[in-house]
Short mmCIF file of C-alpha atoms in Angstrom, two decimals:
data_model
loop_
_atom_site.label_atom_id
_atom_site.label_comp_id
_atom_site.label_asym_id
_atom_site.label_seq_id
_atom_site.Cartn_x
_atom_site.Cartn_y
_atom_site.Cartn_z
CA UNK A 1 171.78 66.32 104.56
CA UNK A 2 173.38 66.88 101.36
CA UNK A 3 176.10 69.81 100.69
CA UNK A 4 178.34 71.48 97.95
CA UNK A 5 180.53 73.96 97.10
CA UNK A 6 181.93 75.83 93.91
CA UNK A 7 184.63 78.31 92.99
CA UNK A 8 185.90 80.32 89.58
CA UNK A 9 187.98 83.14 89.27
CA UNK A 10 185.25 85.26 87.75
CA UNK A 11 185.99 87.20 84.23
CA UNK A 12 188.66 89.79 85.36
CA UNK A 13 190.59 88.72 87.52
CA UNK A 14 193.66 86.55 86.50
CA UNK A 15 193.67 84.28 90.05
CA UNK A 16 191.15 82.98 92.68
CA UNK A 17 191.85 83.93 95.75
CA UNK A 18 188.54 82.24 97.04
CA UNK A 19 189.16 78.96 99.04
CA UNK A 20 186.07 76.27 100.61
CA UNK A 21 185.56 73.75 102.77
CA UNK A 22 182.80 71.17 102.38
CA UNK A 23 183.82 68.49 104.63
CA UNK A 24 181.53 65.48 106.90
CA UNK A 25 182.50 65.51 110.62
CA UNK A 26 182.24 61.91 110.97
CA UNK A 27 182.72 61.98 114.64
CA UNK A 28 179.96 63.59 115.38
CA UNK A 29 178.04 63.18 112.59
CA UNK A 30 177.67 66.76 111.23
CA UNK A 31 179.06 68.94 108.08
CA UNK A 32 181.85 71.84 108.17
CA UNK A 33 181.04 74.72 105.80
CA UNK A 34 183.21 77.62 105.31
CA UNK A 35 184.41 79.87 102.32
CA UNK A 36 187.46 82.39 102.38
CA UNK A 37 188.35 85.79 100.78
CA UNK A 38 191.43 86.71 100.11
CA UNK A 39 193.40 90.04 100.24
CA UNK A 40 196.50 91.88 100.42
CA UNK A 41 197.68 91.41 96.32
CA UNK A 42 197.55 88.66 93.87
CA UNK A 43 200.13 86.33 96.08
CA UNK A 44 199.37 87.32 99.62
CA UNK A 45 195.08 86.99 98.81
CA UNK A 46 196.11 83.29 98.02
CA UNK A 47 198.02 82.89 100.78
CA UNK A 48 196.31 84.25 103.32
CA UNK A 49 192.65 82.53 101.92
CA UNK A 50 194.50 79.11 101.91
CA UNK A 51 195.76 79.19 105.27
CA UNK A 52 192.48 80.49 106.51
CA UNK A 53 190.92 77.58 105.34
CA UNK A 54 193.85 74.53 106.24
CA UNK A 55 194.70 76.06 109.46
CA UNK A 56 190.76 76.74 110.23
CA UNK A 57 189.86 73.10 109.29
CA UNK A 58 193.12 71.23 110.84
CA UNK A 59 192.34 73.16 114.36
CA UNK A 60 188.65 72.33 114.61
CA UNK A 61 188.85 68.80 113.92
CA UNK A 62 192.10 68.59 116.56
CA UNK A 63 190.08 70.73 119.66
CA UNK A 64 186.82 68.61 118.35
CA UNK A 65 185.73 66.88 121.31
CA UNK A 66 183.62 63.46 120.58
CA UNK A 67 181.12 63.99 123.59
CA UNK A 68 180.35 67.10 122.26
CA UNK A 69 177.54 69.88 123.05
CA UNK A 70 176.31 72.69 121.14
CA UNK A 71 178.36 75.13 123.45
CA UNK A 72 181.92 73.01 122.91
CA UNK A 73 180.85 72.69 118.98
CA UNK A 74 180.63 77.09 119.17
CA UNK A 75 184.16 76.99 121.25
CA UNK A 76 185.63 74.82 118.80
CA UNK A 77 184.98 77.17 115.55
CA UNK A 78 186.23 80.07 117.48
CA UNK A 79 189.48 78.68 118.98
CA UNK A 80 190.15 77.01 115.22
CA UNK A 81 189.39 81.05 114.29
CA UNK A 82 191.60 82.35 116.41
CA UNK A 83 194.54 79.61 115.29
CA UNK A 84 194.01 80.26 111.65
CA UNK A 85 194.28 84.15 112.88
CA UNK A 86 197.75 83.77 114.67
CA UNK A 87 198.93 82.30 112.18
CA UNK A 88 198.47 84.17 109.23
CA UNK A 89 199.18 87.54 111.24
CA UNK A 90 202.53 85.73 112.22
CA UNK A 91 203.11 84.74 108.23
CA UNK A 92 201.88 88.39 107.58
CA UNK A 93 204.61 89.90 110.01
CA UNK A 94 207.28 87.77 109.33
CA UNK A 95 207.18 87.67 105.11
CA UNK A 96 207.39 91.01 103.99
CA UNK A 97 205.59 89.15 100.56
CA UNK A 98 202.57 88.75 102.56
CA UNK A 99 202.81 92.09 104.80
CA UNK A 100 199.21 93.33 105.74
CA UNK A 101 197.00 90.28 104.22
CA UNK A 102 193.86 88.73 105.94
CA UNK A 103 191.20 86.66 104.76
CA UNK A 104 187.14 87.06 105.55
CA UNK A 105 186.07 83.80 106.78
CA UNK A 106 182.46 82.88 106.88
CA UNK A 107 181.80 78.96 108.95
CA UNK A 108 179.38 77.23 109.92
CA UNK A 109 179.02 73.24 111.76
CA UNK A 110 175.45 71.67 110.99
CA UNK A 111 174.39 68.53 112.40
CA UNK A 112 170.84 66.89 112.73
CA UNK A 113 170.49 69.18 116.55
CA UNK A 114 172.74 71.99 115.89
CA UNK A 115 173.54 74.96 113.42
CA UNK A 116 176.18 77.63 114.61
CA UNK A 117 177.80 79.99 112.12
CA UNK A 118 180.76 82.45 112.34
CA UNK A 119 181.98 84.95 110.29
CA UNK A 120 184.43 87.70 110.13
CA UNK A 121 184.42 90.22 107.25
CA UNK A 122 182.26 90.45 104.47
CA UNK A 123 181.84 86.71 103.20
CA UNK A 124 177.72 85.92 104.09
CA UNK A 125 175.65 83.00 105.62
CA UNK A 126 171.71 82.54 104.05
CA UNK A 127 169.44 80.74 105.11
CA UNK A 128 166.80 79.90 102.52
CA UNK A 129 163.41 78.57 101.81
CA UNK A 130 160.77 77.86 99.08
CA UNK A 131 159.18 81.18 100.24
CA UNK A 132 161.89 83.70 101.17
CA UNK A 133 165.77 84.22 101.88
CA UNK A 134 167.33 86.22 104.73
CA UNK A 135 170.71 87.15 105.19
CA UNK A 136 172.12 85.71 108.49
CA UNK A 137 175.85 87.14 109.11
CA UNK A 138 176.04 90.94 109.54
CA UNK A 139 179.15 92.29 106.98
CA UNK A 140 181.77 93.97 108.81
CA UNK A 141 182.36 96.98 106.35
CA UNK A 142 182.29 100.39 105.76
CA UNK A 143 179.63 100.54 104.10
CA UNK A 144 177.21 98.07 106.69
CA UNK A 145 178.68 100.40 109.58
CA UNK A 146 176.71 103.63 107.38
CA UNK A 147 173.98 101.95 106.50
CA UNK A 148 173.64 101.13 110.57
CA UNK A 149 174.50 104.83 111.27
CA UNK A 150 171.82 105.84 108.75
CA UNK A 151 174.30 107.88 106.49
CA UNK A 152 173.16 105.70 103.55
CA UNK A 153 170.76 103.24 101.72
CA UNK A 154 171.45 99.38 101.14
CA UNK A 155 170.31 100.44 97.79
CA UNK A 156 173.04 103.56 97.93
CA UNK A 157 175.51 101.48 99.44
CA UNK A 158 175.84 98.85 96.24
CA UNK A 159 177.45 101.56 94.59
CA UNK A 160 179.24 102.97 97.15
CA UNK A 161 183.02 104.20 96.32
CA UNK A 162 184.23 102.39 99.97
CA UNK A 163 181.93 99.20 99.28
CA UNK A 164 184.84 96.73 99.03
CA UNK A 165 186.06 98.25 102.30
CA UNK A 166 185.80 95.65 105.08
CA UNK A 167 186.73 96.32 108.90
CA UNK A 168 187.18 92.55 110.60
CA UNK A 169 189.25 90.23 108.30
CA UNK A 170 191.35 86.76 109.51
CA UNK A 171 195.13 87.94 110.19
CA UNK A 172 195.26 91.98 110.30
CA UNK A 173 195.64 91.80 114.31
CA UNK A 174 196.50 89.19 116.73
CA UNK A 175 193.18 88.60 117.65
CA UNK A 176 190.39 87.93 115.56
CA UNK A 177 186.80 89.51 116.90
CA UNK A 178 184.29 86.49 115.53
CA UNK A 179 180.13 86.97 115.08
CA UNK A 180 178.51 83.32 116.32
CA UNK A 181 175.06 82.81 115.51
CA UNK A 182 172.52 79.42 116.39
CA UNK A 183 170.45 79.35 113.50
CA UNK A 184 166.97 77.22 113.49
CA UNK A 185 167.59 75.40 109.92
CA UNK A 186 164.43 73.31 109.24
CA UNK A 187 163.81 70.66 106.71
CA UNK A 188 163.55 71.82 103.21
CA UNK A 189 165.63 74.50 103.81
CA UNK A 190 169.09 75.58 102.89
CA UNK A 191 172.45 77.53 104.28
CA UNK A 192 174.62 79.43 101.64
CA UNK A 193 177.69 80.64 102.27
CA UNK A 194 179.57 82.63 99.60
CA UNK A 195 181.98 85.39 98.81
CA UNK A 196 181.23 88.75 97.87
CA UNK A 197 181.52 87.76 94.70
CA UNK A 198 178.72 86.32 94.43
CA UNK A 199 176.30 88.57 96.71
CA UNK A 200 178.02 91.64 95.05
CA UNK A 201 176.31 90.36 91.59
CA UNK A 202 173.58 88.24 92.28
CA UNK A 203 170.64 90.01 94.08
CA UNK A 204 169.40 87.89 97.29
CA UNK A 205 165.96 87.13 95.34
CA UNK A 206 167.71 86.23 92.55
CA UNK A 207 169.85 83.60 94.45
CA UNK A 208 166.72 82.00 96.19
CA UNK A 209 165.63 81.39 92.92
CA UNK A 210 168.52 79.62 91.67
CA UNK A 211 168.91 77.52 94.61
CA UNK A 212 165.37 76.89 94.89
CA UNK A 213 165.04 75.80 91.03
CA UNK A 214 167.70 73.32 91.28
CA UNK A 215 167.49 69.74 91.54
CA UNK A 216 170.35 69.30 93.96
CA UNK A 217 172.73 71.06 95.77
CA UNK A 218 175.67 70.70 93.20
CA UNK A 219 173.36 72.11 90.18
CA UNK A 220 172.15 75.36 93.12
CA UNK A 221 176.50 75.75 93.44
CA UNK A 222 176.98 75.46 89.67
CA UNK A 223 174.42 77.84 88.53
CA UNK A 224 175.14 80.39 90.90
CA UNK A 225 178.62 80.37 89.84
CA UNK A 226 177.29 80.77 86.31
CA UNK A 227 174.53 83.12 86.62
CA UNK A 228 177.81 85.28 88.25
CA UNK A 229 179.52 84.63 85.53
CA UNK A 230 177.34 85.45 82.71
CA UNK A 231 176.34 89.07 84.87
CA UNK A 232 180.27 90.03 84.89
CA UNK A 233 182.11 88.01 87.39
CA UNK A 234 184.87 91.28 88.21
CA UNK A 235 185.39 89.32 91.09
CA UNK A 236 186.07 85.69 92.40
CA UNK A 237 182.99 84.15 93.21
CA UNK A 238 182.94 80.94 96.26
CA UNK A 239 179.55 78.98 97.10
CA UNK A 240 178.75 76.70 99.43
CA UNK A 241 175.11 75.00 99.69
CA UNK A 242 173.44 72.60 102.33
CA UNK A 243 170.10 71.31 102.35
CA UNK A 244 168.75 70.10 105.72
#
C-alpha cells in the first residue's frame, strides 16, 4: 500500500486551519488516515484542528492493542475520538480564546484484512476506482439533513446559503456521536479523505480523474490541491490518498 497527504491554505484565506495524518501502524502492520477542519475563528480553527489530530493520533496508538481484531481496531478509533473530543471541549470551556470551537474529523485504519472509517462533520471518505467514485461518509450538515428530508437538490444544495453549516463537529459537546463504516477496498483502488475544501470545488468526477491520471499517490494529493487552487481555493483544502 502506498499513501499521501497534502494541505494549502487555498487563495483567501490568510491561515490553514486544515491538519493530516498519514502515518504506518507498524504494530500491526496497517496505515492511519485522517484529515481535520477547523472552526471557531482564525486562532481557535487552528487550535481545535491540531488537537483533533495529536490527541486523535496519540490515543489510538496508546489503546492499540497488538493482538488486534477488526472489532478492537473500530473501538480504538472511537475511544481515540472521544479523547480528542474531551479534550478540546475542555480547552473550549476553559479558554475563553477558544470558546465554542470543534473540528470535523474524517479517519480511517487500513491494513491488508481491514478498512474501517469514521467521521464526524463534513470532512469525506471516497473510495475510488478506474471506473467510478462513490462517496462513503454521510456529511453531517444542514444542508445533507434537507437533501435527506427532500426539501432540496444535491445540485440546489451546492449553493445553498446554510451549506457551510455542519451539525456533528469534534469538541462542541462532551460527547462526540461518530459514523463507523467497514469498507471492501480492493486492489487498484483508492480511499480519499479530504476537507470541504476540496469537495466544495472539485466535482466527485472530476477528482476520480485526477487521482486516476496520476502516477502515484503523491502526484493524485498534489494535483488535487492544485486543480483547487487554480478553480478558487476560498477555502483550505486537506487530501489524503491510499492505494490498496
Amino acid at each position: 500500500m502506498e499513501f499521501y497527504g497534502a494541505t494549502d491554505k487555498g487563495i483567501v484565506r490568510k491561515e490553514n486551519q486544515d491538519m493530516f495524518l498519514c502515518e504506518d501502524v507498524r504494530i500491526t502492520g496497517g496505515i492511519l488516515l485522517a484529515v481535520c477542519d477547523g472552526m471557531g475563528g482564525a486562532k481557535a480553527g487552528h487550535i481545535a484542528s491540531t488537537m483533533g489530530i495529536n490527541v486523535f493520533r496519540d490515543s489510538f496508538f496508546k489503546d492499540l492493542d497488538p493482538f488486534y481484531d477488526e472489532k478492537a481496531i473500530a473501538q480504538s478509533l472511537i475511544n481515540a475520538i472521544q479523547q480528542a473530543n474531551t479534550e478540546i471541549y475542555r480547552r473550549s470551556c476553559t479558554d475563553p480564546e477558544c470558546s465554542g470551537m470543534g473540528t470535523t474529523l474524517v479517519a480511517a485504519y487500513i491494513s491488508r484484512k481491514d478498512a474501517i472509517v469514521a467521521n464526524i462533520g463534513d470532512s469525506r471518505a471516497y473510495i475510488i476506482s478506474r471506473t467510478g467514485i462513490s462517496q462513503l461518509s454521510r456529511d453531517h450538515s444542514v444542508v445533507e439533513d434537507m437533501i435527506g428530508r427532500g426539501e432540496i437538490t444535491r445540485a440546489e444544495a451546492k449553493t445553498h446559503p446554510n451549506r457551510n453549516l455542519i451539525t456533528r463537529a469534534l469538541g462542541t459537546g462532551p460527547q462526540a456521536q461518530t459514523d463507523i463504516f467497514f469498507p471492501t477496498i480492493s486492489d487498484d483502488e483508492w480511499l480519499l479523505l479530504c476537507s470541504d475544501g476540496l469537495s466544495n470545488i472539485i466535482p466527485d468526477i472530476d477528482i476520480m480523474h485526477i487521482v486516476t491520471g496520476a502516477d502515484s499517490v503523491k502526484t493524485a494529493c498534489e494535483n488535487l490541491v492544485q486543480q483547487t487552487v487554480v478553480r478558487g481555493a476560498p477555502d483550505n483544502v486537506t487530501v489524503t490518498v491510499l492505494k490498496k
